PDB file of C-alpha atoms and ligand atoms in Angstrom:
ATOM      1  CA  MET A   1      19.216   4.929   4.736  1.00 44.00           C
ATOM      2  CA  ILE A   2      18.370   6.770   1.582  1.00 44.00           C
ATOM      3  CA  THR A   3      18.953  10.463   1.809  1.00 46.00           C
ATOM      4  CA  ARG A   4      17.023  13.043  -0.140  1.00 43.00           C
ATOM      5  CA  ARG A   5      20.092  13.735  -2.221  1.00 45.00           C
ATOM      6  CA  GLU A   6      20.330  10.040  -3.122  1.00 46.00           C
ATOM      7  CA  ALA A   7      16.623   9.951  -3.864  1.00 43.00           C
ATOM      8  CA  ILE A   8      16.945  12.822  -6.308  1.00 40.00           C
ATOM      9  CA  LYS A   9      19.938  11.182  -7.972  1.00 42.00           C
ATOM     10  CA  THR A  10      18.090   7.881  -8.109  1.00 41.00           C
ATOM     11  CA  THR A  11      15.050   9.457  -9.676  1.00 41.00           C
ATOM     12  CA  ALA A  12      17.236  10.958 -12.374  1.00 40.00           C
ATOM     13  CA  LEU A  13      18.853   7.568 -13.022  1.00 37.00           C
ATOM     14  CA  ALA A  14      15.465   5.901 -13.180  1.00 40.00           C
ATOM     15  CA  ALA A  15      14.249   8.461 -15.678  1.00 38.00           C
ATOM     16  CA  ALA A  16      17.334   7.834 -17.809  1.00 37.00           C
ATOM     17  CA  ALA A  17      16.760   4.087 -17.661  1.00 36.00           C
ATOM     18  CA  THR A  18      13.101   4.474 -18.587  1.00 35.00           C
ATOM     19  CA  ALA A  19      14.089   6.584 -21.582  1.00 35.00           C
ATOM     20  CA  LEU A  20      16.351   3.755 -22.709  1.00 33.00           C
ATOM     21  CA  ALA A  21      13.734   1.072 -22.225  1.00 34.00           C
ATOM     22  CA  PRO A  22      12.889   0.582 -25.939  1.00 33.00           C
ATOM     23  CA  SER A  23      16.515  -0.183 -26.827  1.00 32.00           C
ATOM     24  CA  VAL A  24      16.724  -2.582 -23.891  1.00 32.00           C
ATOM     25  CA  LEU A  25      13.580  -4.292 -25.096  1.00 31.00           C
ATOM     26  CA  ALA A  26      15.044  -4.690 -28.552  1.00 32.00           C
ATOM     27  CA  GLN A  27      18.047  -6.514 -27.188  1.00 33.00           C
ATOM     28  CA  THR A  28      17.962 -10.127 -26.183  1.00 36.00           C
ATOM     29  CA  ASN A  29      21.411 -10.348 -24.647  1.00 37.00           C
ATOM     30  CA  THR A  30      21.601 -11.450 -21.049  1.00 41.00           C
ATOM     31  CA  ALA A  31      24.618 -12.116 -18.902  1.00 42.00           C
ATOM     32  CA  ALA A  32      26.289 -15.405 -19.649  1.00 41.00           C
ATOM     33  CA  PRO A  33      26.132 -17.706 -16.627  1.00 42.00           C
ATOM     34  CA  THR A  34      29.441 -18.237 -14.906  1.00 43.00           C
ATOM     35  CA  ALA A  35      30.658 -21.139 -12.832  1.00 42.00           C
ATOM     36  CA  ALA A  36      30.639 -19.041  -9.644  1.00 50.00           C
ATOM     37  CA  ALA A  37      29.268 -20.771  -6.586  1.00 59.00           C
ATOM     38  CA  ALA A  38      25.726 -19.942  -5.543  1.00 69.00           C
ATOM     39  CA  PRO A  39      26.214 -16.977  -3.227  1.00 79.00           C
ATOM     40  CA  PHE A  40      22.950 -17.082  -1.289  1.00 89.00           C
ATOM     41  CA  THR A  41      21.654 -19.567   1.246  1.00 93.00           C
ATOM     42  CA  LEU A  42      18.325 -20.011   2.991  1.00 96.00           C
ATOM     43  CA  PRO A  43      18.744 -18.681   6.535  1.00 96.00           C
ATOM     44  CA  PRO A  44      17.389 -21.036   9.203  1.00 97.00           C
ATOM     45  CA  LEU A  45      14.260 -19.945  11.059  1.00 98.00           C
ATOM     46  CA  PRO A  46      15.237 -18.298  14.360  1.00 97.00           C
ATOM     47  CA  TYR A  47      12.759 -20.622  16.170  1.00 98.00           C
ATOM     48  CA  ALA A  48      11.017 -23.966  15.703  1.00 98.00           C
ATOM     49  CA  THR A  49       8.328 -24.160  13.015  1.00 98.00           C
ATOM     50  CA  ASP A  50       5.653 -24.601  15.717  1.00 98.00           C
ATOM     51  CA  ALA A  51       6.903 -21.714  17.882  1.00 98.00           C
ATOM     52  CA  LEU A  52       4.256 -19.289  16.635  1.00 98.00           C
ATOM     53  CA  GLU A  53       1.318 -21.648  17.219  1.00 98.00           C
ATOM     54  CA  PRO A  54      -1.581 -21.158  17.505  1.00 98.00           C
ATOM     55  CA  HIS A  55      -1.290 -17.830  15.671  1.00 98.00           C
ATOM     56  CA  ILE A  56       0.733 -19.140  12.745  1.00 98.00           C
ATOM     57  CA  ASP A  57       0.657 -22.907  12.340  1.00 98.00           C
ATOM     58  CA  ALA A  58       3.697 -25.153  11.930  1.00 98.00           C
ATOM     59  CA  ARG A  59       2.687 -26.509   8.521  1.00 98.00           C
ATOM     60  CA  THR A  60       2.382 -23.000   7.094  1.00 98.00           C
ATOM     61  CA  MET A  61       5.787 -22.098   8.519  1.00 98.00           C
ATOM     62  CA  GLU A  62       7.377 -25.256   7.083  1.00 98.00           C
ATOM     63  CA  ILE A  63       6.047 -24.613   3.598  1.00 98.00           C
ATOM     64  CA  HIS A  64       6.471 -20.839   3.698  1.00 98.00           C
ATOM     65  CA  HIS A  65      10.091 -21.025   4.806  1.00 98.00           C
ATOM     66  CA  GLY A  66      11.199 -24.349   3.355  1.00 98.00           C
ATOM     67  CA  ARG A  67       9.582 -24.012  -0.053  1.00 98.00           C
ATOM     68  CA  HIS A  68       8.512 -20.434  -0.800  1.00 98.00           C
ATOM     69  CA  HIS A  69      11.501 -18.629   0.699  1.00 98.00           C
ATOM     70  CA  LYS A  70      13.824 -21.339  -0.613  1.00 98.00           C
ATOM     71  CA  ALA A  71      12.438 -20.831  -4.119  1.00 98.00           C
ATOM     72  CA  TYR A  72      13.434 -17.149  -3.990  1.00 97.00           C
ATOM     73  CA  VAL A  73      16.934 -18.071  -2.834  1.00 95.00           C
ATOM     74  CA  ASP A  74      17.269 -20.673  -5.584  1.00 94.00           C
ATOM     75  CA  GLY A  75      15.878 -18.283  -8.182  1.00 92.00           C
ATOM     76  CA  LEU A  76      18.267 -15.557  -7.112  1.00 90.00           C
ATOM     77  CA  ASN A  77      21.257 -17.909  -7.239  1.00 89.00           C
ATOM     78  CA  LYS A  78      20.248 -19.062 -10.701  1.00 86.00           C
ATOM     79  CA  ILE A  79      20.434 -15.585 -12.196  1.00 83.00           C
ATOM     80  CA  TYR A  80      22.745 -13.736  -9.865  1.00 75.00           C
ATOM     81  CA  THR A  81      25.924 -15.609 -10.629  1.00 70.00           C
ATOM     82  CA  GLY A  82      25.587 -14.462 -14.222  1.00 66.00           C
ATOM     83  CA  MET A  83      25.239 -10.836 -13.198  1.00 64.00           C
ATOM     84  CA  PHE A  84      28.701 -10.167 -11.820  1.00 55.00           C
ATOM     85  CA  GLU A  85      29.945  -8.831 -15.105  1.00 55.00           C
ATOM     86  CA  PHE A  86      27.354  -6.086 -14.681  1.00 57.00           C
ATOM     87  CA  ALA A  87      29.264  -4.915 -11.641  1.00 53.00           C
ATOM     88  CA  LEU A  88      26.823  -6.226  -9.105  1.00 59.00           C
ATOM     89  CA  PRO A  89      28.900  -6.833  -6.008  1.00 59.00           C
ATOM     90  CA  LYS A  90      28.964  -9.966  -3.959  1.00 65.00           C
ATOM     91  CA  GLY A  91      27.534  -9.500  -0.507  1.00 72.00           C
ATOM     92  CA  THR A  92      24.731 -10.264   1.878  1.00 78.00           C
ATOM     93  CA  ILE A  93      21.151 -10.043   0.669  1.00 82.00           C
ATOM     94  CA  ASP A  94      20.795  -6.823   2.694  1.00 81.00           C
ATOM     95  CA  GLN A  95      23.681  -5.254   0.799  1.00 76.00           C
ATOM     96  CA  ILE A  96      22.438  -6.569  -2.529  1.00 76.00           C
ATOM     97  CA  ALA A  97      18.881  -5.368  -2.010  1.00 80.00           C
ATOM     98  CA  GLU A  98      19.982  -1.909  -0.956  1.00 77.00           C
ATOM     99  CA  ASN A  99      22.396  -1.786  -3.848  1.00 71.00           C
ATOM    100  CA  LEU A 100      19.798  -2.855  -6.391  1.00 72.00           C
ATOM    101  CA  ARG A 101      17.812   0.283  -5.726  1.00 66.00           C
ATOM    102  CA  MET A 102      20.631   2.191  -7.332  1.00 63.00           C
ATOM    103  CA  ARG A 103      21.822  -0.466  -9.760  1.00 66.00           C
ATOM    104  CA  ILE A 104      18.648  -1.455 -11.598  1.00 67.00           C
ATOM    105  CA  PRO A 105      18.819   1.644 -13.835  1.00 68.00           C
ATOM    106  CA  GLU A 106      22.506   0.913 -14.377  1.00 71.00           C
ATOM    107  CA  ILE A 107      22.088  -2.726 -15.331  1.00 72.00           C
ATOM    108  CA  SER A 108      19.210  -1.655 -17.524  1.00 73.00           C
ATOM    109  CA  ARG A 109      21.549   0.623 -19.433  1.00 74.00           C
ATOM    110  CA  LYS A 110      24.024  -2.231 -19.721  1.00 74.00           C
ATOM    111  CA  GLY A 111      21.507  -4.244 -21.670  1.00 75.00           C
ATOM    112  CA  VAL A 112      20.191  -6.763 -19.150  1.00 77.00           C
ATOM    113  CA  SER A 113      16.825  -7.864 -20.494  1.00 81.00           C
ATOM    114  CA  LEU A 114      13.667  -6.727 -18.753  1.00 82.00           C
ATOM    115  CA  GLU A 115      12.871 -10.358 -18.042  1.00 85.00           C
ATOM    116  CA  VAL A 116      16.128 -10.831 -16.150  1.00 83.00           C
ATOM    117  CA  GLN A 117      15.652  -7.515 -14.361  1.00 82.00           C
ATOM    118  CA  ALA A 118      12.212  -8.671 -13.208  1.00 85.00           C
ATOM    119  CA  ALA A 119      13.557 -12.029 -12.039  1.00 88.00           C
ATOM    120  CA  LEU A 120      16.331 -10.272 -10.156  1.00 86.00           C
ATOM    121  CA  GLN A 121      13.889  -7.900  -8.502  1.00 86.00           C
ATOM    122  CA  ASN A 122      11.362 -10.608  -7.584  1.00 92.00           C
ATOM    123  CA  ASN A 123      13.865 -13.089  -6.207  1.00 93.00           C
ATOM    124  CA  ALA A 124      16.114 -10.592  -4.442  1.00 91.00           C
ATOM    125  CA  GLY A 125      13.008  -8.966  -2.962  1.00 93.00           C
ATOM    126  CA  GLY A 126      11.575 -12.333  -1.950  1.00 96.00           C
ATOM    127  CA  HIS A 127      14.800 -13.355  -0.222  1.00 96.00           C
ATOM    128  CA  TYR A 128      15.242  -9.994   1.502  1.00 95.00           C
ATOM    129  CA  ASN A 129      11.616  -9.657   2.617  1.00 97.00           C
ATOM    130  CA  HIS A 130      11.313 -13.167   4.029  1.00 98.00           C
ATOM    131  CA  SER A 131      14.696 -13.004   5.783  1.00 97.00           C
ATOM    132  CA  LEU A 132      13.372  -9.928   7.589  1.00 97.00           C
ATOM    133  CA  PHE A 133       9.887 -11.360   8.165  1.00 98.00           C
ATOM    134  CA  TRP A 134      11.052 -14.387  10.213  1.00 98.00           C
ATOM    135  CA  GLN A 135      13.048 -12.165  12.522  1.00 98.00           C
ATOM    136  CA  THR A 136      10.180  -9.773  13.205  1.00 98.00           C
ATOM    137  CA  MET A 137       8.184 -12.547  14.868  1.00 98.00           C
ATOM    138  CA  LYS A 138       8.734 -14.601  18.015  1.00 98.00           C
ATOM    139  CA  LYS A 139       6.957 -16.861  20.458  1.00 97.00           C
ATOM    140  CA  GLY A 140       5.367 -14.750  23.151  1.00 96.00           C
ATOM    141  CA  GLY A 141       5.659 -11.565  21.102  1.00 97.00           C
ATOM    142  CA  GLY A 142       2.944  -8.996  20.572  1.00 97.00           C
ATOM    143  CA  GLY A 143       1.991  -6.155  22.859  1.00 97.00           C
ATOM    144  CA  GLU A 144       3.408  -2.727  22.154  1.00 97.00           C
ATOM    145  CA  PRO A 145       6.890  -1.351  21.532  1.00 96.00           C
ATOM    146  CA  LYS A 146       8.603   0.619  24.276  1.00 89.00           C
ATOM    147  CA  GLU A 147      10.682   3.721  24.685  1.00 88.00           C
ATOM    148  CA  GLU A 148      12.299   5.148  21.590  1.00 92.00           C
ATOM    149  CA  LEU A 149      10.245   3.242  19.023  1.00 95.00           C
ATOM    150  CA  ALA A 150       7.026   3.928  20.953  1.00 96.00           C
ATOM    151  CA  LYS A 151       7.834   7.644  20.872  1.00 95.00           C
ATOM    152  CA  ALA A 152       8.550   7.541  17.141  1.00 94.00           C
ATOM    153  CA  ILE A 153       5.260   5.733  16.472  1.00 96.00           C
ATOM    154  CA  ASP A 154       3.401   8.304  18.571  1.00 96.00           C
ATOM    155  CA  ALA A 155       5.114  11.116  16.678  1.00 93.00           C
ATOM    156  CA  SER A 156       4.185   9.680  13.282  1.00 92.00           C
ATOM    157  CA  PHE A 157       0.753   8.160  13.953  1.00 96.00           C
ATOM    158  CA  GLY A 158      -0.554   9.826  17.125  1.00 96.00           C
ATOM    159  CA  ASN A 159      -0.522   6.677  19.222  1.00 97.00           C
ATOM    160  CA  PHE A 160       0.023   2.925  18.926  1.00 98.00           C
ATOM    161  CA  GLY A 161      -3.687   2.228  18.482  1.00 98.00           C
ATOM    162  CA  ASN A 162      -3.855   4.514  15.473  1.00 98.00           C
ATOM    163  CA  PHE A 163      -0.754   2.904  13.999  1.00 98.00           C
ATOM    164  CA  ARG A 164      -2.124  -0.609  14.496  1.00 98.00           C
ATOM    165  CA  GLU A 165      -5.422   0.364  12.908  1.00 98.00           C
ATOM    166  CA  ALA A 166      -3.752   2.014   9.907  1.00 98.00           C
ATOM    167  CA  PHE A 167      -1.341  -0.891   9.401  1.00 98.00           C
ATOM    168  CA  THR A 168      -4.181  -3.428   9.605  1.00 98.00           C
ATOM    169  CA  LYS A 169      -6.272  -1.424   7.159  1.00 98.00           C
ATOM    170  CA  ALA A 170      -3.353  -1.257   4.722  1.00 97.00           C
ATOM    171  CA  ALA A 171      -2.821  -5.028   5.062  1.00 98.00           C
ATOM    172  CA  LEU A 172      -6.480  -5.685   4.278  1.00 98.00           C
ATOM    173  CA  SER A 173      -6.316  -3.328   1.308  1.00 96.00           C
ATOM    174  CA  VAL A 174      -3.467  -5.038  -0.548  1.00 96.00           C
ATOM    175  CA  PHE A 175      -5.111  -6.472  -3.648  1.00 94.00           C
ATOM    176  CA  GLY A 176      -3.548  -9.762  -4.638  1.00 94.00           C
ATOM    177  CA  SER A 177      -0.096 -10.609  -3.336  1.00 97.00           C
ATOM    178  CA  GLY A 178       2.050  -8.149  -1.438  1.00 97.00           C
ATOM    179  CA  TRP A 179       3.330  -6.727   1.797  1.00 97.00           C
ATOM    180  CA  VAL A 180       2.649  -3.953   4.277  1.00 97.00           C
ATOM    181  CA  TRP A 181       5.569  -2.049   5.747  1.00 96.00           C
ATOM    182  CA  LEU A 182       6.653   0.224   8.522  1.00 96.00           C
ATOM    183  CA  SER A 183       9.763   1.982   7.272  1.00 92.00           C
ATOM    184  CA  VAL A 184      12.176   4.588   8.488  1.00 90.00           C
ATOM    185  CA  ASN A 185      12.374   7.606   6.260  1.00 81.00           C
ATOM    186  CA  GLU A 186      13.652  11.135   6.371  1.00 69.00           C
ATOM    187  CA  ASP A 187      11.143  13.910   5.923  1.00 64.00           C
ATOM    188  CA  VAL A 188      11.808  17.238   4.228  1.00 61.00           C
ATOM    189  CA  ASP A 189      13.593  18.558   7.311  1.00 63.00           C
ATOM    190  CA  ASN A 190      15.872  15.511   7.345  1.00 66.00           C
ATOM    191  CA  ARG A 191      14.115  14.357  10.482  1.00 71.00           C
ATOM    192  CA  ILE A 192      13.634  10.637  11.030  1.00 76.00           C
ATOM    193  CA  LYS A 193      10.062   9.663  10.315  1.00 84.00           C
ATOM    194  CA  LEU A 194       8.209   6.358  10.351  1.00 91.00           C
ATOM    195  CA  LYS A 195       6.134   5.691   7.289  1.00 90.00           C
ATOM    196  CA  LEU A 196       3.481   3.152   6.401  1.00 94.00           C
ATOM    197  CA  SER A 197       3.371   1.716   2.897  1.00 92.00           C
ATOM    198  CA  SER A 198       2.357  -1.359   0.978  1.00 93.00           C
ATOM    199  CA  SER A 199       3.946  -3.091  -1.971  1.00 91.00           C
ATOM    200  CA  THR A 200       2.882  -5.663  -4.517  1.00 91.00           C
ATOM    201  CA  ASN A 201       4.624  -8.947  -5.319  1.00 94.00           C
ATOM    202  CA  GLN A 202       8.016  -9.025  -3.581  1.00 94.00           C
ATOM    203  CA  ASP A 203       8.786  -5.351  -3.934  1.00 89.00           C
ATOM    204  CA  SER A 204      10.354  -3.882  -0.841  1.00 90.00           C
ATOM    205  CA  PRO A 205      10.726  -0.328   0.437  1.00 89.00           C
ATOM    206  CA  ILE A 206      14.469  -0.841   0.254  1.00 87.00           C
ATOM    207  CA  MET A 207      14.360  -1.959  -3.358  1.00 78.00           C
ATOM    208  CA  ILE A 208      11.330  -0.592  -5.065  1.00 61.00           C
ATOM    209  CA  ARG A 209      10.859  -0.961  -8.792  1.00 43.00           C
ATOM    210  CA  MET A 210      12.526   1.690 -10.835  1.00 36.00           C
ATOM    211  CA  THR A 211       9.286   3.229 -12.031  1.00 38.00           C
ATOM    212  CA  ASP A 212       8.233   3.827  -8.423  1.00 45.00           C
ATOM    213  CA  PHE A 213      11.239   5.682  -7.072  1.00 45.00           C
ATOM    214  CA  GLY A 214      10.198   8.235  -4.503  1.00 53.00           C
ATOM    215  CA  ARG A 215       7.059   6.352  -3.564  1.00 61.00           C
ATOM    216  CA  GLY A 216       7.040   3.858  -0.688  1.00 67.00           C
ATOM    217  CA  SER A 217      10.793   3.852  -0.288  1.00 75.00           C
ATOM    218  CA  GLY A 218      12.623   3.592   3.013  1.00 84.00           C
ATOM    219  CA  TYR A 219      14.386   1.239   5.393  1.00 89.00           C
ATOM    220  CA  PRO A 220      11.824  -1.377   6.465  1.00 94.00           C
ATOM    221  CA  VAL A 221      11.743  -2.224  10.172  1.00 96.00           C
ATOM    222  CA  LEU A 222       8.534  -4.286  10.142  1.00 98.00           C
ATOM    223  CA  GLY A 223       6.768  -6.054   7.297  1.00 98.00           C
ATOM    224  CA  LEU A 224       3.711  -8.253   7.046  1.00 98.00           C
ATOM    225  CA  ASP A 225       3.449 -10.820   4.284  1.00 98.00           C
ATOM    226  CA  VAL A 226      -0.121 -10.895   2.981  1.00 98.00           C
ATOM    227  CA  TRP A 227       0.469 -13.339   0.152  1.00 98.00           C
ATOM    228  CA  GLU A 228      -2.102 -16.134   0.487  1.00 97.00           C
ATOM    229  CA  HIS A 229       0.756 -18.615   0.992  1.00 98.00           C
ATOM    230  CA  ALA A 230       1.373 -16.886   4.347  1.00 98.00           C
ATOM    231  CA  TYR A 231      -2.029 -17.792   5.786  1.00 98.00           C
ATOM    232  CA  TYR A 232      -4.262 -19.831   3.491  1.00 97.00           C
ATOM    233  CA  LEU A 233      -3.750 -23.262   5.116  1.00 97.00           C
ATOM    234  CA  LYS A 234      -5.054 -22.079   8.482  1.00 98.00           C
ATOM    235  CA  TYR A 235      -7.156 -19.047   7.661  1.00 98.00           C
ATOM    236  CA  GLN A 236      -8.257 -19.664   4.051  1.00 97.00           C
ATOM    237  CA  ASN A 237      -9.771 -16.420   2.742  1.00 96.00           C
ATOM    238  CA  LYS A 238      -9.945 -14.781   6.193  1.00 97.00           C
ATOM    239  CA  ARG A 239      -6.996 -12.461   5.913  1.00 98.00           C
ATOM    240  CA  ALA A 240      -8.358 -10.290   8.737  1.00 98.00           C
ATOM    241  CA  ASP A 241      -8.071 -13.210  11.185  1.00 98.00           C
ATOM    242  CA  TYR A 242      -4.481 -13.838  10.102  1.00 98.00           C
ATOM    243  CA  ILE A 243      -3.582 -10.174  10.645  1.00 98.00           C
ATOM    244  CA  THR A 244      -5.216 -10.159  14.098  1.00 98.00           C
ATOM    245  CA  ALA A 245      -3.274 -13.310  15.020  1.00 98.00           C
ATOM    246  CA  TRP A 246      -0.004 -11.929  13.654  1.00 98.00           C
ATOM    247  CA  TRP A 247      -0.071  -8.950  16.033  1.00 98.00           C
ATOM    248  CA  ASN A 248       0.366 -11.533  18.841  1.00 98.00           C
ATOM    249  CA  VAL A 249       3.743 -12.663  17.558  1.00 98.00           C
ATOM    250  CA  VAL A 250       5.394  -9.377  16.553  1.00 98.00           C
ATOM    251  CA  ASN A 251       8.919  -9.225  17.979  1.00 98.00           C
ATOM    252  CA  TRP A 252       9.065  -5.584  19.081  1.00 98.00           C
ATOM    253  CA  ASP A 253      12.548  -6.019  20.557  1.00 97.00           C
ATOM    254  CA  PHE A 254      13.884  -6.894  17.129  1.00 97.00           C
ATOM    255  CA  VAL A 255      11.908  -4.119  15.424  1.00 98.00           C
ATOM    256  CA  THR A 256      13.282  -1.621  17.960  1.00 97.00           C
ATOM    257  CA  GLU A 257      16.855  -2.772  17.351  1.00 95.00           C
ATOM    258  CA  ARG A 258      16.369  -2.390  13.635  1.00 95.00           C
ATOM    259  CA  PHE A 259      14.854   1.050  14.115  1.00 94.00           C
ATOM    260  CA  GLN A 260      17.900   2.115  16.133  1.00 92.00           C
ATOM    261  CA  LYS A 261      20.198   0.715  13.459  1.00 89.00           C
ATOM    262  CA  ALA A 262      18.331   2.641  10.765  1.00 86.00           C
ATOM    263  CA  LYS A 263      18.664   5.871  12.688  1.00 82.00           C
ATOM    264  CA  GLY A 264      22.372   5.352  13.324  1.00 74.00           C
TER     265      GLY A 264
HETATM  266 MN1   MN B 301       5.801 -15.173   1.692  1.00 66.16          MN
END
């Protein structure tokens, strides 16, 4: 969880990094690749590729997981092994993604080219976002969350219907490729609050681009991929139909667990 104190610190770091941007641009040095083993692997789907039928078809799942997600893992491995000298720690993608939020300004100051920074952000985000996405769905999902999460949704959005409507509207409003998120945040009174946001490309609330610190940040508990690769085979340009279908496979048990983890 990001605290307000961290957020303030981060904003200051981001401002410092932005100020240094011209000198970074002028440099062409990138980290030399090392012989370190590829640290990231594609996690298996937690269910069969046809488990979410008819809402999300097997072919889409095969390609989305086996090719798109895999490409982010491969891309991350390609650049990440060369980044260790910039003090990026080894760890799980969750640890890396959370860490990047703080480290992008730092690696920027250390002269990593903007191109490599972008590749790091896109591939780390892609790996993190998709790893979460698979887990937030299940066969026979849907319905509404219960107990603690239901209360938190009511507190932040009025009721579940309002939340669902706002989330759907945000998902329809993403222009181009991106995601919609439900994230845990702290408000000004340090009270836990659920927040709705959207992001472009593979940006994630946990690892938003350095120019956007303070906006759309948080610990994501639910995310919807609205890249066309997530639905085009079955739904073509009908994103609304994909979103309606997706609500039937949301794994609220998992989302609730993640919410509790975020609070703790
Ligand atoms: Mn995707």
